[in-house]
Tab-separated table of C-alpha atoms in Angstrom:
chain	number	residue	atom	x	y	z
A	342	UNK	CA	26.146	43.163	-70.228
A	343	UNK	CA	26.385	46.938	-70.626
A	344	UNK	CA	28.706	48.881	-68.388
A	345	UNK	CA	27.224	51.140	-65.773
A	346	UNK	CA	27.776	54.874	-65.817
A	347	UNK	CA	30.064	54.513	-62.774
A	348	UNK	CA	32.163	51.935	-64.652
A	349	UNK	CA	32.375	54.199	-67.692
A	350	UNK	CA	33.454	57.117	-65.481
A	351	UNK	CA	36.104	54.962	-63.783
A	352	UNK	CA	37.448	53.829	-67.166
A	353	UNK	CA	37.557	57.406	-68.442
A	354	UNK	CA	39.376	58.566	-65.301
A	355	UNK	CA	41.889	55.728	-65.632
A	356	UNK	CA	42.515	56.682	-69.270
A	357	UNK	CA	42.941	60.345	-68.302
A	358	UNK	CA	45.433	59.371	-65.605
A	359	UNK	CA	47.424	57.294	-68.121
A	360	UNK	CA	47.489	60.208	-70.565
A	361	UNK	CA	48.627	62.627	-67.842
A	362	UNK	CA	51.419	60.228	-66.894
A	363	UNK	CA	52.551	59.995	-70.520
A	364	UNK	CA	52.462	63.780	-70.858
A	365	UNK	CA	54.558	64.251	-67.721
A	366	UNK	CA	57.108	61.695	-68.936
A	367	UNK	CA	57.295	63.459	-72.302
A	368	UNK	CA	57.780	66.865	-70.626
A	369	UNK	CA	60.520	65.442	-68.402
A	370	UNK	CA	62.307	63.867	-71.361
A	371	UNK	CA	62.162	67.163	-73.289
A	372	UNK	CA	63.672	69.026	-70.328
A	373	UNK	CA	66.478	66.480	-70.048
A	374	UNK	CA	67.289	66.716	-73.765
A	375	UNK	CA	67.260	70.527	-73.816
A	376	UNK	CA	69.259	70.729	-70.595
A	377	UNK	CA	71.908	68.356	-71.927
A	378	UNK	CA	72.272	70.296	-75.178
A	379	UNK	CA	72.463	73.702	-73.477
A	380	UNK	CA	74.950	72.415	-70.885
A	381	UNK	CA	77.164	70.904	-73.588
A	382	UNK	CA	77.187	74.155	-75.545
A	383	UNK	CA	77.789	76.243	-72.420
A	384	UNK	CA	80.872	74.190	-71.620
A	385	UNK	CA	82.198	75.036	-75.100
A	386	UNK	CA	81.324	78.747	-75.307
A	387	UNK	CA	82.274	81.305	-72.622
A	388	UNK	CA	79.361	83.606	-73.506
A	389	UNK	CA	76.809	80.826	-73.087
A	390	UNK	CA	78.634	79.674	-69.933
A	391	UNK	CA	78.256	83.144	-68.378
A	392	UNK	CA	74.571	83.283	-69.285
A	393	UNK	CA	73.878	79.799	-67.981
A	394	UNK	CA	75.756	80.338	-64.699
A	395	UNK	CA	73.940	83.619	-64.125
A	396	UNK	CA	70.558	82.082	-64.950
A	397	UNK	CA	71.149	79.095	-62.679
A	398	UNK	CA	72.255	81.302	-59.773
A	399	UNK	CA	69.184	83.497	-60.189
A	400	UNK	CA	66.642	80.668	-60.512
A	401	UNK	CA	67.965	77.762	-58.439
A	402	UNK	CA	66.947	79.151	-55.074
A	403	UNK	CA	66.425	75.951	-53.081
A	404	UNK	CA	69.465	74.879	-51.097
A	405	UNK	CA	69.180	71.298	-52.315
A	406	UNK	CA	69.210	72.512	-55.939
A	407	UNK	CA	72.178	74.807	-55.300
A	408	UNK	CA	74.160	71.892	-53.871
A	409	UNK	CA	73.273	69.735	-56.858
A	410	UNK	CA	74.546	72.272	-59.411
A	411	UNK	CA	77.614	73.506	-57.492
A	412	UNK	CA	80.016	71.423	-59.591
A	413	UNK	CA	78.432	72.549	-62.833
A	414	UNK	CA	78.615	76.187	-61.756
A	415	UNK	CA	82.325	75.764	-61.043
A	416	UNK	CA	82.840	74.324	-64.540
A	417	UNK	CA	80.821	77.127	-66.117
A	418	UNK	CA	82.754	79.776	-64.179
A	419	UNK	CA	86.030	78.241	-65.302
A	420	UNK	CA	84.870	78.217	-68.935
A	421	UNK	CA	83.583	81.795	-68.674
A	422	UNK	CA	86.806	82.962	-67.068
A	423	UNK	CA	85.020	84.182	-63.944
A	424	UNK	CA	86.374	81.594	-61.519
């Protein structure tokens, strides 16, 4: 029995939702990988540490985010010699 147009639309929407979920997961994974690499390098190099600390202070404006990165900022400041 052929599917109705409504069934075809529902299937297409379900597929689109699955693809959007996969895309979001991929974007999140990429951010985690890049963040880990940049953080690791910043904790090795004072110049990168200064840049990263400055960038985080400028862009992490929500209080909850600032609390979350407070320890990292302290480590970056220590590495950059600005603590």
